[in-house]
Coordinates of N, CA, C and O in Angstrom, one line a residue:
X297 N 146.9 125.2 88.6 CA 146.5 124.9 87.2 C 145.6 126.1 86.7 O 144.8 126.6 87.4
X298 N 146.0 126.5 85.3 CA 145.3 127.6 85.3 C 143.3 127.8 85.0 O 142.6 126.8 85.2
X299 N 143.0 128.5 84.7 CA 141.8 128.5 84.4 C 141.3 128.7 83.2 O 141.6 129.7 82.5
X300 N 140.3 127.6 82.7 CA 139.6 127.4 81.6 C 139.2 128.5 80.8 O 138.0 128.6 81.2
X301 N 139.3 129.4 80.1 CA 138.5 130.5 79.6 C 136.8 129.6 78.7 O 136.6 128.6 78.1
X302 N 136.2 130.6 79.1 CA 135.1 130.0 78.2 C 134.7 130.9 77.0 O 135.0 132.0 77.3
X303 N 134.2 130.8 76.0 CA 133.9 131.3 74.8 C 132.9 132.4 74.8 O 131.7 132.2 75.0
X304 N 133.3 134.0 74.5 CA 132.6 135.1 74.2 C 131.4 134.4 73.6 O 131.3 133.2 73.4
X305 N 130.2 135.5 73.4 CA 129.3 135.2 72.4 C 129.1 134.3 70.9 O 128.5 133.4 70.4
X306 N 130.5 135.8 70.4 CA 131.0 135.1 68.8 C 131.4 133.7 69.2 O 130.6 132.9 68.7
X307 N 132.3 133.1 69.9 CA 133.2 132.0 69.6 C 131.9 131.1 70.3 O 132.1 129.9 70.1
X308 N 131.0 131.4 70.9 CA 130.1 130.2 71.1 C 129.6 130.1 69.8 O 129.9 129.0 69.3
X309 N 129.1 130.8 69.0 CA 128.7 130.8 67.5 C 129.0 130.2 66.3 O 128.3 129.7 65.5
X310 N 130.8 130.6 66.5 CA 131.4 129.5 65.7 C 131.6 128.3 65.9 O 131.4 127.5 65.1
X311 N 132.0 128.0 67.4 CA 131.8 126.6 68.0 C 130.6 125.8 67.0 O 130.7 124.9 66.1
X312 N 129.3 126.6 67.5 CA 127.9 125.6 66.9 C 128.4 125.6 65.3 O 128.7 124.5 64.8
X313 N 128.5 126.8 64.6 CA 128.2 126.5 63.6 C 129.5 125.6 63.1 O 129.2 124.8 62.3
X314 N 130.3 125.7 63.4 CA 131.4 124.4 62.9 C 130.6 122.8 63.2 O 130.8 121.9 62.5
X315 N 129.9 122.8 64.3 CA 129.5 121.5 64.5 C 128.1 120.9 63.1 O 127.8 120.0 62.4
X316 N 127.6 122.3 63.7 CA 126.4 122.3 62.4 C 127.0 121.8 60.9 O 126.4 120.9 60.3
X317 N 128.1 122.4 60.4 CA 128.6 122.0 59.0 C 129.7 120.9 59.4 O 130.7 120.8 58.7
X318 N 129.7 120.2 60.3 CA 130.2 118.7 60.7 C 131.6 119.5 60.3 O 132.1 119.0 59.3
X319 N 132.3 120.6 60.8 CA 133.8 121.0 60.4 C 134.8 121.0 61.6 O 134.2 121.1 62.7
X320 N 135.8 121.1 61.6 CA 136.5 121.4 62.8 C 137.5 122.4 62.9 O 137.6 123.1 61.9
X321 N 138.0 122.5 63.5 CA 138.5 124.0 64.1 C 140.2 124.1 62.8 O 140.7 125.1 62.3
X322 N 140.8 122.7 62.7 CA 141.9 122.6 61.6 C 141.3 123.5 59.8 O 141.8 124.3 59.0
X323 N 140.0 122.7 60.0 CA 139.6 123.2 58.5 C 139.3 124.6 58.6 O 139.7 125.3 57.7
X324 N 138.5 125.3 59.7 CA 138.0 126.5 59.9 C 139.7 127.0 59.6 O 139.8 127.0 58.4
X325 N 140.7 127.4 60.1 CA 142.0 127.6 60.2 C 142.5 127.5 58.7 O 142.3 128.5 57.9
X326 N 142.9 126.6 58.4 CA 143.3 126.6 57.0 C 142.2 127.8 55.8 O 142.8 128.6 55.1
X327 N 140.7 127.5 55.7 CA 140.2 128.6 55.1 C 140.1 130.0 55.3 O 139.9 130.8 54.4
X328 N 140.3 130.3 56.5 CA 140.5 131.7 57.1 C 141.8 132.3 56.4 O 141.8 133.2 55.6
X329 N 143.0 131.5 56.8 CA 144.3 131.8 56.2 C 144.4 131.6 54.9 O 145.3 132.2 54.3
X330 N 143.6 130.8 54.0 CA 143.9 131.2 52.8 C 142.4 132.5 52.4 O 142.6 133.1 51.4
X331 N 141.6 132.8 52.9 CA 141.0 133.5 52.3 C 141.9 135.4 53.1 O 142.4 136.3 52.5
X332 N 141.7 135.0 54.1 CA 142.5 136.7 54.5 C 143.7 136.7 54.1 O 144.3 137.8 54.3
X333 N 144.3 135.7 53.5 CA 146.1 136.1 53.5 C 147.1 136.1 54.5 O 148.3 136.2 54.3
X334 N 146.5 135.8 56.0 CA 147.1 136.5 56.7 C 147.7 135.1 57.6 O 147.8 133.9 57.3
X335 N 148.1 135.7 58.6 CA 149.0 134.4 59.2 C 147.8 133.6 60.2 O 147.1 134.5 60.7
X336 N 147.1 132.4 60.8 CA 146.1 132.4 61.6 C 146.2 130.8 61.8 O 146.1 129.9 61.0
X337 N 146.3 130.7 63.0 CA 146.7 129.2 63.8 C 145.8 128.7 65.1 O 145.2 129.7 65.5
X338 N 145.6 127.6 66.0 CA 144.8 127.3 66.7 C 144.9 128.0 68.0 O 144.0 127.9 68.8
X339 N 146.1 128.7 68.3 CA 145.8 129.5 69.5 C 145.2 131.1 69.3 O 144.6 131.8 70.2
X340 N 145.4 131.5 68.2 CA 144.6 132.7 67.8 C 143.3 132.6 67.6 O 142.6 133.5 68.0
X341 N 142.8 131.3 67.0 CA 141.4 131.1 67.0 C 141.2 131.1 68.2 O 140.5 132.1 68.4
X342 N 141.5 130.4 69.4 CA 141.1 129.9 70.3 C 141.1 131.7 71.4 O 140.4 131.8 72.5
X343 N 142.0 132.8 71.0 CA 141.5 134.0 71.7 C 140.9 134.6 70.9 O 140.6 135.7 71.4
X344 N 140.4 134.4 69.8 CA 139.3 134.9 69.5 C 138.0 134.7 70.1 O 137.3 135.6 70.6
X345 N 137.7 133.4 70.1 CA 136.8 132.5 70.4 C 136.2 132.6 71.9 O 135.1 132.2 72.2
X346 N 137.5 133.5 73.0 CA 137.0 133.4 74.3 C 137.4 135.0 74.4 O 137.7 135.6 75.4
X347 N 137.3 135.7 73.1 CA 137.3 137.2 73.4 C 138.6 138.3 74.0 O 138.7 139.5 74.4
X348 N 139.5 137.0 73.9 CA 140.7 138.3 74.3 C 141.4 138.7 72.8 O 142.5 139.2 72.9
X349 N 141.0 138.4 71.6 CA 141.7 139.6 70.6 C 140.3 139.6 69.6 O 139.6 138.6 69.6
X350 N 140.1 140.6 68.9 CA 138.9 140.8 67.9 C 139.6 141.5 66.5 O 139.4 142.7 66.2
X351 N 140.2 141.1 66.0 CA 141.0 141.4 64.6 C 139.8 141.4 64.0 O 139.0 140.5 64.2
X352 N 139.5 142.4 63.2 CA 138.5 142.7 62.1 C 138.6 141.7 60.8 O 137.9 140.7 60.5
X353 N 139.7 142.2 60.2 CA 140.2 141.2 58.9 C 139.4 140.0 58.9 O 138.5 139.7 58.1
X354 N 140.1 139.2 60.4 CA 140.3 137.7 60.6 C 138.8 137.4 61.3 O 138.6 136.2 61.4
X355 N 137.8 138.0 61.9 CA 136.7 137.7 62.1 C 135.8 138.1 61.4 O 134.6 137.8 61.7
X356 N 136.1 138.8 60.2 CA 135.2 138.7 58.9 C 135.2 137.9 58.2 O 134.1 137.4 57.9
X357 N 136.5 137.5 57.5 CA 136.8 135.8 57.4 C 135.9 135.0 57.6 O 135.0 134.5 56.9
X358 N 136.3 135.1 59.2 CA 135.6 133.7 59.4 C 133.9 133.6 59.1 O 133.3 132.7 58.4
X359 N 133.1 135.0 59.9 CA 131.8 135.4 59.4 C 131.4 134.8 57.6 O 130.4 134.2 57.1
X360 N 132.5 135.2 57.1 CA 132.2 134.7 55.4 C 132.5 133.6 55.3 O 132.0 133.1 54.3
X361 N 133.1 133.1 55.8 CA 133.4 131.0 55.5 C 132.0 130.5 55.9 O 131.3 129.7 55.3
X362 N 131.9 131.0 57.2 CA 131.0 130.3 58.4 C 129.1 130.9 58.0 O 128.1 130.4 58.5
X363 N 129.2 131.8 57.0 CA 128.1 132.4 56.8 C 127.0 132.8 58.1 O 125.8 132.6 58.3
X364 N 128.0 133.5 59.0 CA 127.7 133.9 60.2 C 127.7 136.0 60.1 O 128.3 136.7 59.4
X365 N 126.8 136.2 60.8 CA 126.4 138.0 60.6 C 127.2 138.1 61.3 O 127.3 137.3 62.3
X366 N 128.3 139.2 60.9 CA 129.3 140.0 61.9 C 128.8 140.6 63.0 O 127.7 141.0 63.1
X367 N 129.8 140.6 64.2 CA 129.3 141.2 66.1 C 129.5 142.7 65.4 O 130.1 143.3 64.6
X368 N 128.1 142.9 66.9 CA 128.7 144.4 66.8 C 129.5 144.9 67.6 O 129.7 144.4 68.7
X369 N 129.9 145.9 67.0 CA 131.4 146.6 68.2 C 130.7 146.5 69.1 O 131.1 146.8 70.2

C-alpha cells in the first residue's frame, strides 16, 4: 500500500485556512480555476499541497482567494 504523503508548509496553510473560512477543497478548486484561467482539479491541489509541483500562476491564486502571503522560493 503506498504511502501517505503529508503536506509541505504551504499546503498545511491552506488546509487551516480553508477550515478557518469553513471552505473545502471543491470550492477552493472551482475559485482558483476560474480566477487563473487555467485548468486545476483535486489531484493537483493535492501535489501542491504535499509539495511535489509549485506552479506560480496557480499558487498565487490560491494566496489571493485564501488571503494567504506567498512562500518564498
Amino acid at each position: 500500500m503506498p504511502q501517505k504523503r503529508t503536506f509541505c508548509e504551504f499546503g498545511q496553510k491552506v488546509q487551516i485556512r480553508l477550515v478557518e473560512l469553513n471552505k473545502t477543497n471543491a470550492w477552493l478548486i472551482e475559485q482558483v480555476a476560474q480566477d487563473s484561467g487555467k485548468y486545476f482539479d483535486r489531484s493537483y491541489l493535492y501535489k501542491i499541497k504535499t509539495g511535489q509541483t509549485a506552479p506560480a500562476a496557480l499558487m498565487a491564486s490560491i494566496c489571493k482567494i485564501l488571503n494567504l502571503p506567498r512562500p518564498q522560493a
